[in-house]
């Protein structure tokens, strides 16, 4: 059974408290929280004060995905507002190993996200230091995009690397996840499914989360 992490990027920001209460009641395992800076990605979402506000109403793991340049500048700040898992982009990290150590030193799980064009093989020398690999199955920056099919190959390659090295990293899929691809992703080796639009734009988000949880 996969870990389900609804992305609050697609939630109603004017009613965040009720969106959090809905997630608490649902079978969702984590909150997936997308931070964008308008530089690493061509969009700006929200930052620390909004996460701090969500945290006040959250009863679940806070999975924070940083789509920002030089993410190492803000590791302590994201811990302070409630992040349990902090994911940085490979493409935004010159000293990735140092960033992973710094995230863990703050008591958080350390994640690395890969853009669709970034090969999984680039993680070989740090895979044992990573708690979560987030494979982007769309180009980061926006919700509601179409799933990129090559993701299946990346999941399989990453799963093999994890098994060969004895890494304990979880594989998270982010972007365009729906009930149409969830089963195949889990079959390929995914552990965590992020879903934004599919959950929050559905007429019954609690039932939609329960459906994803069944795969
Ligand atoms: C994209 C974000 C995703 C996004 C997923 O840059 O990282 O987490 O919210 O949204 P959907 O599920 O709508 O593709
Ligand atoms: Zn994300």
Coordinates of N, CA and C and ligand atoms in Angstrom, one line a residue:
X1 N 0.8 -1.2 0.0 CA 0.0 0.0 0.0 C 0.9 1.3 0.0
X2 N 0.6 2.2 -0.9 CA 1.4 3.3 -1.1 C 1.1 4.4 0.0
X3 N 2.1 5.2 0.3 CA 1.9 6.4 1.1 C 1.3 7.5 0.2
X4 N 0.2 8.1 0.6 CA -0.5 9.1 -0.2 C -0.2 10.5 0.4
X5 N 0.3 11.3 -0.5 CA 0.6 12.7 -0.1 C -0.1 13.7 -0.9
X6 N -1.3 14.2 -0.6 CA -1.9 15.2 -1.3 C -1.1 16.5 -1.3
X7 N -1.1 17.1 -2.5 CA -0.3 18.4 -2.6 C -1.2 19.6 -2.4
X8 N -0.9 20.3 -1.4 CA -1.8 21.5 -1.0 C -1.7 22.6 -2.0
X9 N -0.8 22.5 -3.0 CA -0.8 23.5 -4.0 C -2.1 23.7 -4.7
X10 N -2.9 22.5 -4.8 CA -4.2 22.6 -5.5 C -5.3 22.8 -4.5
X11 N -5.0 23.1 -3.2 CA -6.1 23.3 -2.2 C -6.6 24.7 -2.4
X12 N -7.7 25.0 -1.6 CA -8.3 26.3 -1.6 C -7.6 27.2 -0.5
X13 N -6.7 28.1 -1.0 CA -5.9 28.8 0.0 C -6.7 29.7 0.9
X14 N -7.9 30.0 0.5 CA -8.8 30.9 1.3 C -9.5 30.1 2.4
X15 N -9.3 28.8 2.3 CA -10.0 27.9 3.3 C -9.0 26.8 3.8
X16 N -7.8 27.2 4.1 CA -6.7 26.3 4.4 C -7.0 25.4 5.6
X17 N -7.6 26.0 6.6 CA -7.9 25.3 7.8 C -8.9 24.1 7.5
X18 N -9.9 24.4 6.7 CA -10.8 23.3 6.4 C -10.2 22.2 5.5
X19 N -9.3 22.7 4.6 CA -8.6 21.7 3.8 C -7.7 20.8 4.6
X20 N -7.0 21.4 5.6 CA -6.2 20.6 6.6 C -7.1 19.6 7.4
X21 N -8.2 20.1 7.8 CA -9.1 19.2 8.6 C -9.6 18.1 7.7
X22 N -9.9 18.4 6.4 CA -10.3 17.3 5.5 C -9.2 16.3 5.4
X23 N -7.9 16.7 5.2 CA -6.8 15.8 5.1 C -6.6 15.0 6.4
X24 N -6.8 15.6 7.5 CA -6.7 14.9 8.8 C -7.7 13.7 8.9
X25 N -8.9 14.0 8.4 CA -10.0 13.0 8.5 C -9.8 11.9 7.5
X26 N -9.0 12.2 6.4 CA -8.9 11.3 5.3 C -7.8 10.2 5.6
X27 N -7.6 9.3 4.6 CA -6.6 8.3 4.7 C -5.2 8.8 4.2
X28 N -5.1 10.1 3.9 CA -3.8 10.7 3.5 C -2.8 10.4 4.6
X29 N -1.6 10.1 4.1 CA -0.5 9.9 5.1 C 0.3 11.1 5.4
X30 N 0.6 11.9 4.3 CA 1.4 13.1 4.5 C 0.7 14.3 3.8
X31 N 1.2 15.5 4.2 CA 0.8 16.7 3.5 C 2.0 17.0 2.6
X32 N 1.8 17.1 1.3 CA 2.9 17.5 0.4 C 2.8 19.0 0.1
X33 N 3.9 19.7 0.4 CA 3.9 21.2 0.4 C 4.9 21.7 -0.5
X34 N 4.5 22.4 -1.6 CA 5.3 22.9 -2.7 C 5.7 24.3 -2.5
X35 N 7.0 24.5 -2.3 CA 7.5 25.9 -2.1 C 8.3 26.3 -3.4
X36 N 7.9 27.4 -4.0 CA 8.4 27.8 -5.3 C 8.9 29.3 -5.2
X37 N 10.0 29.6 -5.8 CA 10.6 30.9 -5.7 C 10.6 31.8 -6.9
X38 N 10.0 31.4 -8.0 CA 10.0 32.2 -9.2 C 11.3 32.3 -9.9
X39 N 12.3 31.6 -9.4 CA 13.7 31.6 -10.0 C 14.0 30.2 -10.5
X40 N 14.0 29.2 -9.5 CA 14.3 27.8 -9.9 C 13.1 27.3 -10.9
X41 N 11.9 27.7 -10.5 CA 10.8 27.4 -11.4 C 10.0 28.7 -11.7
X42 N 9.3 28.8 -12.8 CA 8.7 30.0 -13.3 C 7.4 30.3 -12.5
X43 N 7.3 30.1 -11.3 CA 6.1 30.3 -10.5 C 6.5 30.5 -9.1
X44 N 5.6 31.2 -8.3 CA 5.8 31.5 -6.9 C 4.6 30.9 -6.2
X45 N 4.8 30.1 -5.1 CA 3.7 29.6 -4.4 C 3.5 30.2 -3.1
X46 N 4.2 29.7 -2.1 CA 4.0 30.2 -0.7 C 5.3 29.8 0.1
X47 N 5.4 30.4 1.2 CA 6.7 30.2 2.0 C 6.4 29.9 3.5
X48 N 7.3 30.3 4.3 CA 7.3 29.8 5.7 C 6.0 30.2 6.5
X49 N 5.5 31.4 6.4 CA 4.3 31.7 7.2 C 3.1 30.8 6.9
X50 N 3.0 30.5 5.6 CA 1.8 29.7 5.2 C 2.0 28.2 5.7
X51 N 3.3 27.7 5.7 CA 3.5 26.4 6.2 C 3.3 26.4 7.7
X52 N 3.7 27.4 8.4 CA 3.5 27.5 9.8 C 2.0 27.5 10.2
X53 N 1.2 28.1 9.3 CA -0.2 28.1 9.5 C -0.8 26.7 9.3
X54 N -0.4 26.1 8.2 CA -0.8 24.7 8.0 C -0.5 23.8 9.1
X55 N 0.7 23.9 9.6 CA 1.2 23.1 10.7 C 0.3 23.1 11.9
X56 N -0.2 24.3 12.2 CA -1.1 24.4 13.3 C -2.3 23.6 13.2
X57 N -2.7 23.2 12.0 CA -3.9 22.4 11.9 C -3.6 21.0 11.4
X58 N -2.4 20.7 11.2 CA -2.0 19.4 10.6 C -1.8 18.3 11.7
X59 N -2.3 17.1 11.4 CA -2.0 16.0 12.3 C -1.1 15.0 11.6
X60 N -0.5 15.4 10.5 CA 0.2 14.4 9.7 C 1.6 14.9 9.3
X61 N 2.4 14.0 8.8 CA 3.8 14.3 8.4 C 3.8 15.4 7.3
X62 N 4.7 16.4 7.6 CA 4.8 17.5 6.6 C 6.0 17.3 5.7
X63 N 5.6 17.0 4.4 CA 6.6 16.7 3.4 C 6.8 17.9 2.5
X64 N 7.9 18.6 2.7 CA 8.1 19.9 2.1 C 9.1 19.8 0.9
X65 N 8.6 20.2 -0.2 CA 9.3 20.1 -1.5 C 9.8 21.5 -1.9
X66 N 11.1 21.7 -1.9 CA 11.6 23.0 -2.2 C 12.0 23.1 -3.6
X67 N 11.3 24.0 -4.4 CA 11.6 24.3 -5.8 C 12.2 25.7 -5.8
X68 N 13.4 25.8 -5.1 CA 14.0 27.1 -4.9 C 15.5 26.9 -5.2
X69 N 16.2 28.0 -5.6 CA 17.6 28.0 -5.7 C 18.3 28.0 -4.4
X70 N 19.5 27.5 -4.3 CA 20.2 27.5 -3.0 C 19.4 27.1 -1.8
X71 N 18.7 26.0 -1.8 CA 17.8 25.6 -0.7 C 18.5 25.5 0.6
X72 N 19.9 25.3 0.6 CA 20.6 25.1 1.9 C 20.5 26.4 2.7
X73 N 20.1 27.5 2.1 CA 20.1 28.8 2.9 C 18.9 28.7 4.0
X74 N 18.0 27.8 3.8 CA 16.7 27.9 4.6 C 16.4 26.6 5.4
X75 N 17.4 25.8 5.6 CA 17.1 24.5 6.2 C 16.6 24.7 7.6
X76 N 17.2 25.5 8.4 CA 16.7 25.7 9.8 C 15.3 26.3 9.8
X77 N 15.1 27.2 8.9 CA 13.8 27.9 8.9 C 12.7 27.0 8.6
X78 N 12.9 26.0 7.7 CA 11.8 25.1 7.4 C 11.6 24.1 8.5
X79 N 12.7 23.7 9.2 CA 12.5 22.9 10.4 C 11.6 23.7 11.4
X80 N 11.9 25.0 11.6 CA 11.2 25.8 12.6 C 9.7 25.9 12.3
X81 N 9.3 25.9 11.1 CA 7.9 26.0 10.8 C 7.2 24.7 10.7
X82 N 7.9 23.6 10.9 CA 7.2 22.3 11.0 C 7.5 21.2 10.0
X83 N 8.6 21.4 9.1 CA 8.8 20.3 8.1 C 9.4 19.1 8.8
X84 N 8.8 17.9 8.4 CA 9.4 16.6 8.9 C 10.3 16.0 7.8
X85 N 10.0 16.3 6.6 CA 10.8 15.8 5.4 C 11.1 17.0 4.6
X86 N 12.4 17.2 4.3 CA 12.7 18.4 3.5 C 13.5 17.9 2.2
X87 N 12.9 18.2 1.1 CA 13.4 17.8 -0.2 C 14.0 19.0 -1.0
X88 N 15.2 18.8 -1.4 CA 15.9 19.8 -2.2 C 16.0 19.2 -3.7
X89 N 16.1 20.1 -4.6 CA 16.3 19.6 -6.0 C 17.8 19.4 -6.3
X90 N 18.1 18.3 -6.9 CA 19.5 18.0 -7.3 C 20.0 19.1 -8.2
X91 N 19.2 19.7 -9.1 CA 19.6 20.7 -10.0 C 19.9 22.0 -9.3
X92 N 19.4 22.2 -8.1 CA 19.6 23.5 -7.4 C 20.7 23.4 -6.3
X93 N 21.4 22.2 -6.2 CA 22.3 22.0 -5.1 C 23.7 21.7 -5.6
X94 N 24.6 22.7 -5.4 CA 26.0 22.5 -5.8 C 26.6 21.5 -4.8
X95 N 26.3 21.6 -3.5 CA 26.9 20.7 -2.5 C 25.8 19.9 -1.9
X96 N 25.3 18.9 -2.7 CA 24.1 18.1 -2.3 C 24.4 17.3 -1.1
X97 N 25.6 16.7 -1.0 CA 25.9 15.9 0.2 C 25.9 16.7 1.4
X98 N 26.4 17.9 1.4 CA 26.4 18.7 2.6 C 25.0 19.1 3.0
X99 N 24.2 19.4 2.0 CA 22.8 19.8 2.3 C 22.0 18.6 2.9
X100 N 22.3 17.4 2.5 CA 21.6 16.2 3.1 C 22.0 16.1 4.5
X101 N 23.3 16.3 4.8 CA 23.8 16.1 6.2 C 23.1 17.2 7.0
X102 N 23.0 18.4 6.5 CA 22.5 19.6 7.3 C 21.0 19.3 7.6
X103 N 20.3 18.8 6.6 CA 18.8 18.5 6.8 C 18.7 17.5 8.0
X104 N 19.5 16.4 7.9 CA 19.4 15.4 8.9 C 19.9 15.9 10.3
X105 N 20.9 16.7 10.3 CA 21.3 17.3 11.6 C 20.2 18.1 12.3
X106 N 19.3 18.6 11.5 CA 18.1 19.3 12.1 C 17.0 18.3 12.5
X107 N 17.2 17.0 12.3 CA 16.2 16.1 12.8 C 15.2 15.8 11.7
X108 N 15.4 16.2 10.5 CA 14.4 15.9 9.4 C 14.9 14.8 8.5
X109 N 14.0 14.2 7.8 CA 14.3 13.3 6.8 C 14.8 14.1 5.5
X110 N 15.8 13.5 4.8 CA 16.3 14.3 3.7 C 15.9 13.7 2.4
X111 N 15.3 14.6 1.5 CA 14.9 14.2 0.2 C 15.6 14.9 -0.9
X112 N 15.7 14.2 -2.1 CA 16.3 14.8 -3.3 C 15.3 14.7 -4.4
X113 N 14.9 15.8 -5.1 CA 14.0 15.7 -6.2 C 14.8 15.8 -7.5
X114 N 14.4 15.0 -8.5 CA 15.0 15.0 -9.8 C 14.0 15.5 -10.9
X115 N 14.4 16.5 -11.7 CA 13.6 17.0 -12.8 C 13.5 15.8 -13.8
X116 N 12.5 15.9 -14.7 CA 12.3 14.8 -15.7 C 13.5 14.5 -16.5
X117 N 14.4 15.5 -16.8 CA 15.5 15.3 -17.7 C 16.7 14.8 -16.9
X118 N 16.7 14.7 -15.6 CA 17.9 14.4 -14.8 C 18.0 12.9 -14.6
X119 N 19.1 12.3 -15.0 CA 19.1 10.8 -14.9 C 19.2 10.4 -13.4
X120 N 18.6 9.3 -13.1 CA 18.6 8.6 -11.8 C 20.0 8.3 -11.4
X121 N 20.9 7.9 -12.4 CA 22.2 7.4 -12.1 C 23.1 8.4 -11.4
X122 N 22.7 9.7 -11.5 CA 23.5 10.8 -10.9 C 23.4 10.7 -9.4
X123 N 22.5 9.9 -8.8 CA 22.3 9.8 -7.4 C 23.2 8.6 -6.8
X124 N 23.9 7.9 -7.6 CA 24.6 6.7 -7.2 C 25.4 6.9 -6.0
X125 N 26.2 8.0 -5.9 CA 27.1 8.2 -4.8 C 26.5 8.8 -3.6
X126 N 25.3 9.1 -3.6 CA 24.6 9.6 -2.4 C 23.4 8.9 -2.0
X127 N 23.1 7.8 -2.7 CA 21.8 7.2 -2.5 C 21.6 6.6 -1.1
X128 N 22.7 6.2 -0.4 CA 22.6 5.7 0.9 C 22.4 6.9 2.0
X129 N 22.6 8.1 1.5 CA 22.4 9.2 2.4 C 21.0 9.9 2.3
X130 N 20.2 9.3 1.4 CA 18.9 9.9 1.1 C 17.8 9.1 1.7
X131 N 16.8 9.8 2.3 CA 15.6 9.1 2.8 C 14.5 9.0 1.8
X132 N 14.5 10.0 0.9 CA 13.4 10.0 -0.1 C 13.9 10.6 -1.4
X133 N 13.6 9.9 -2.5 CA 13.9 10.4 -3.8 C 12.5 10.8 -4.5
X134 N 12.4 12.1 -4.8 CA 11.2 12.6 -5.5 C 11.4 12.6 -7.0
X135 N 10.8 11.7 -7.7 CA 10.9 11.8 -9.2 C 9.8 12.7 -9.7
X136 N 10.2 13.8 -10.3 CA 9.2 14.6 -10.9 C 8.7 14.0 -12.2
X137 N 7.4 13.8 -12.2 CA 6.8 13.2 -13.4 C 6.1 14.3 -14.3
X138 N 6.3 15.6 -13.9 CA 6.0 16.7 -14.8 C 7.2 17.7 -14.6
X139 N 7.2 18.7 -15.4 CA 8.2 19.8 -15.1 C 7.7 20.6 -13.9
X140 N 8.6 20.8 -12.9 CA 8.1 21.4 -11.7 C 7.7 22.9 -11.9
X141 N 6.8 23.3 -11.1 CA 6.3 24.7 -11.2 C 4.8 24.9 -11.2
X142 N 4.1 23.9 -11.7 CA 2.7 24.0 -11.8 C 2.0 22.7 -11.5
X143 N 0.8 22.8 -10.9 CA -0.1 21.6 -10.8 C -0.9 21.4 -12.1
X144 N -1.5 20.3 -12.1 CA -2.4 20.0 -13.2 C -1.8 19.7 -14.6
X145 N -0.6 19.3 -14.6 CA 0.1 19.0 -15.9 C 0.0 17.5 -16.2
X146 N 0.3 17.1 -17.5 CA 0.2 15.7 -17.9 C 1.4 14.9 -17.5
X147 N 1.1 13.8 -17.0 CA 2.2 12.8 -16.5 C 3.1 12.4 -17.7
X148 N 4.4 12.4 -17.4 CA 5.4 12.0 -18.4 C 5.7 10.5 -18.3
X149 N 5.4 9.8 -19.4 CA 5.5 8.3 -19.3 C 6.9 7.7 -19.0
X150 N 7.9 8.5 -19.4 CA 9.3 7.9 -19.1 C 9.5 7.7 -17.6
X151 N 8.7 8.3 -16.8 CA 8.8 8.1 -15.3 C 8.9 6.7 -14.9
X152 N 8.1 5.8 -15.6 CA 8.1 4.4 -15.3 C 9.6 3.8 -15.3
X153 N 10.3 4.2 -16.4 CA 11.7 3.7 -16.6 C 12.5 4.2 -15.4
X154 N 12.3 5.4 -15.0 CA 13.2 6.0 -14.0 C 12.9 5.3 -12.6
X155 N 11.6 5.0 -12.4 CA 11.2 4.3 -11.1 C 12.0 3.0 -11.1
X156 N 11.9 2.2 -12.2 CA 12.5 0.9 -12.2 C 14.0 1.0 -12.0
X157 N 14.6 1.9 -12.6 CA 16.1 2.0 -12.5 C 16.5 2.4 -11.1
X158 N 15.7 3.3 -10.5 CA 16.0 3.8 -9.2 C 15.7 2.7 -8.1
X159 N 14.7 1.9 -8.3 CA 14.4 0.8 -7.4 C 15.6 -0.2 -7.4
X160 N 16.1 -0.5 -8.6 CA 17.2 -1.4 -8.7 C 18.4 -0.8 -8.0
X161 N 18.7 0.4 -8.1 CA 19.8 1.1 -7.5 C 19.7 1.0 -5.9
X162 N 18.4 1.2 -5.5 CA 18.2 1.2 -4.0 C 18.4 -0.2 -3.5
X163 N 17.9 -1.2 -4.2 CA 18.1 -2.6 -3.8 C 19.5 -3.0 -3.8
X164 N 20.2 -2.7 -4.8 CA 21.6 -3.1 -5.0 C 22.5 -2.5 -3.9
X165 N 22.2 -1.2 -3.5 CA 23.1 -0.5 -2.5 C 22.6 -0.7 -1.1
X166 N 21.5 -1.3 -0.9 CA 21.0 -1.4 0.5 C 20.5 0.0 1.0
X167 N 20.2 0.9 0.2 CA 19.7 2.2 0.6 C 18.2 2.0 1.1
X168 N 17.8 2.9 2.0 CA 16.4 2.8 2.6 C 15.6 3.9 2.0
X169 N 16.0 4.5 0.9 CA 15.3 5.6 0.3 C 13.9 5.2 -0.2
X170 N 12.9 6.0 0.1 CA 11.6 5.8 -0.5 C 11.5 6.5 -1.9
X171 N 10.7 6.0 -2.8 CA 10.5 6.6 -4.1 C 9.2 7.3 -4.1
X172 N 9.2 8.6 -4.4 CA 8.0 9.4 -4.4 C 7.8 9.9 -5.9
X173 N 6.6 9.9 -6.3 CA 6.2 10.3 -7.7 C 5.4 11.6 -7.5
X174 N 5.8 12.6 -8.3 CA 5.2 14.0 -8.1 C 4.8 14.6 -9.5
X175 N 3.5 14.6 -9.7 CA 3.1 15.3 -10.9 C 2.2 14.4 -11.8
X176 N 1.0 14.8 -12.0 CA 0.1 14.1 -12.9 C -0.4 12.7 -12.4
X177 N -0.3 12.5 -11.1 CA -0.7 11.2 -10.6 C -2.2 11.2 -10.5
X178 N -2.8 10.1 -11.0 CA -4.3 9.8 -10.9 C -4.5 8.4 -10.7
X179 N -5.8 8.0 -10.6 CA -6.1 6.5 -10.4 C -5.7 5.8 -11.7
X180 N -5.5 6.5 -12.8 CA -5.2 5.8 -14.1 C -3.7 5.3 -14.1
X181 N -2.8 6.0 -13.3 CA -1.4 5.5 -13.4 C -0.9 5.0 -12.0
X182 N -1.7 5.2 -11.0 CA -1.2 4.8 -9.6 C -0.8 3.3 -9.5
X183 N -1.6 2.4 -10.0 CA -1.3 1.0 -9.9 C 0.0 0.7 -10.6
X184 N 0.2 1.2 -11.8 CA 1.4 0.9 -12.6 C 2.7 1.5 -11.9
X185 N 2.5 2.7 -11.3 CA 3.6 3.3 -10.6 C 4.0 2.4 -9.4
X186 N 3.1 2.0 -8.6 CA 3.4 1.1 -7.5 C 4.0 -0.2 -7.9
X187 N 3.5 -0.7 -9.0 CA 4.0 -2.0 -9.6 C 5.5 -1.8 -10.0
X188 N 5.8 -0.6 -10.5 CA 7.2 -0.3 -10.9 C 8.1 -0.1 -9.7
X189 N 7.6 0.2 -8.6 CA 8.4 0.4 -7.4 C 8.2 1.7 -6.6
X190 N 7.2 2.4 -6.9 CA 7.0 3.7 -6.2 C 6.4 3.4 -4.8
X191 N 6.8 4.2 -3.8 CA 6.4 4.1 -2.4 C 5.4 5.2 -2.0
X192 N 5.6 6.4 -2.6 CA 4.8 7.5 -2.2 C 4.2 8.2 -3.5
X193 N 2.9 8.4 -3.4 CA 2.2 9.1 -4.5 C 1.8 10.5 -4.1
X194 N 2.3 11.5 -4.8 CA 1.8 12.9 -4.6 C 0.6 13.1 -5.5
X195 N -0.4 13.7 -5.1 CA -1.5 14.0 -6.0 C -2.1 15.4 -5.6
X196 N -2.1 16.3 -6.5 CA -2.7 17.7 -6.2 C -4.0 17.8 -6.8
X197 N -4.1 18.1 -8.1 CA -5.4 18.4 -8.7 C -6.3 17.2 -8.6
X198 N -5.8 16.0 -8.8 CA -6.7 14.8 -8.8 C -7.4 14.7 -7.5
X199 N -6.8 15.1 -6.4 CA -7.5 15.1 -5.1 C -8.4 16.3 -4.8
X200 N -7.7 17.5 -4.9 CA -8.4 18.7 -4.5 C -9.5 19.2 -5.5
X201 N -9.4 18.8 -6.8 CA -10.4 19.3 -7.7 C -11.5 18.2 -7.9
X202 N -11.4 17.1 -7.2 CA -12.4 16.1 -7.3 C -13.6 16.5 -6.4
X203 N -14.8 15.9 -6.7 CA -16.0 16.4 -6.0 C -16.0 15.8 -4.6
X204 N -15.2 14.7 -4.3 CA -15.2 14.2 -3.0 C -13.7 13.8 -2.7
X205 N -12.9 14.8 -2.2 CA -11.5 14.5 -2.0 C -11.2 13.3 -1.0
X206 N -12.0 13.2 0.0 CA -11.8 12.1 0.9 C -11.9 10.7 0.2
X207 N -13.0 10.6 -0.6 CA -13.2 9.4 -1.4 C -12.0 9.2 -2.4
X208 N -11.6 10.2 -3.0 CA -10.5 10.1 -4.0 C -9.2 9.7 -3.3
X209 N -8.9 10.2 -2.1 CA -7.7 9.7 -1.4 C -7.9 8.2 -1.0
X210 N -9.1 7.9 -0.6 CA -9.3 6.4 -0.3 C -9.1 5.5 -1.5
X211 N -9.5 6.0 -2.7 CA -9.3 5.3 -3.9 C -7.9 5.1 -4.2
X212 N -7.1 6.1 -4.0 CA -5.6 6.0 -4.3 C -5.0 5.1 -3.3
X213 N -5.5 5.1 -2.1 CA -4.9 4.3 -1.0 C -5.1 2.8 -1.3
X214 N -6.1 2.5 -2.1 CA -6.4 1.0 -2.4 C -5.4 0.3 -3.3
X215 N -4.7 1.1 -4.1 CA -3.8 0.5 -5.0 C -2.6 -0.2 -4.4
Ligands
LIG1 C1 4.7 20.6 -9.2 C2 4.6 20.2 -7.8 C3 3.6 19.1 -7.5 C4 2.2 19.5 -7.9 C5 1.5 18.3 -8.3 O1 5.7 21.5 -9.4 O2 5.8 19.7 -7.3 O3 3.6 18.7 -6.2 O4 1.5 20.1 -6.9 O5 0.2 18.6 -8.8 P1 -0.6 17.6 -9.8 O6 -0.9 16.4 -8.9 O7 -1.9 18.5 -10.0 O8 0.2 17.3 -11.0
LIG2 ZN1 5.8 18.7 -5.2

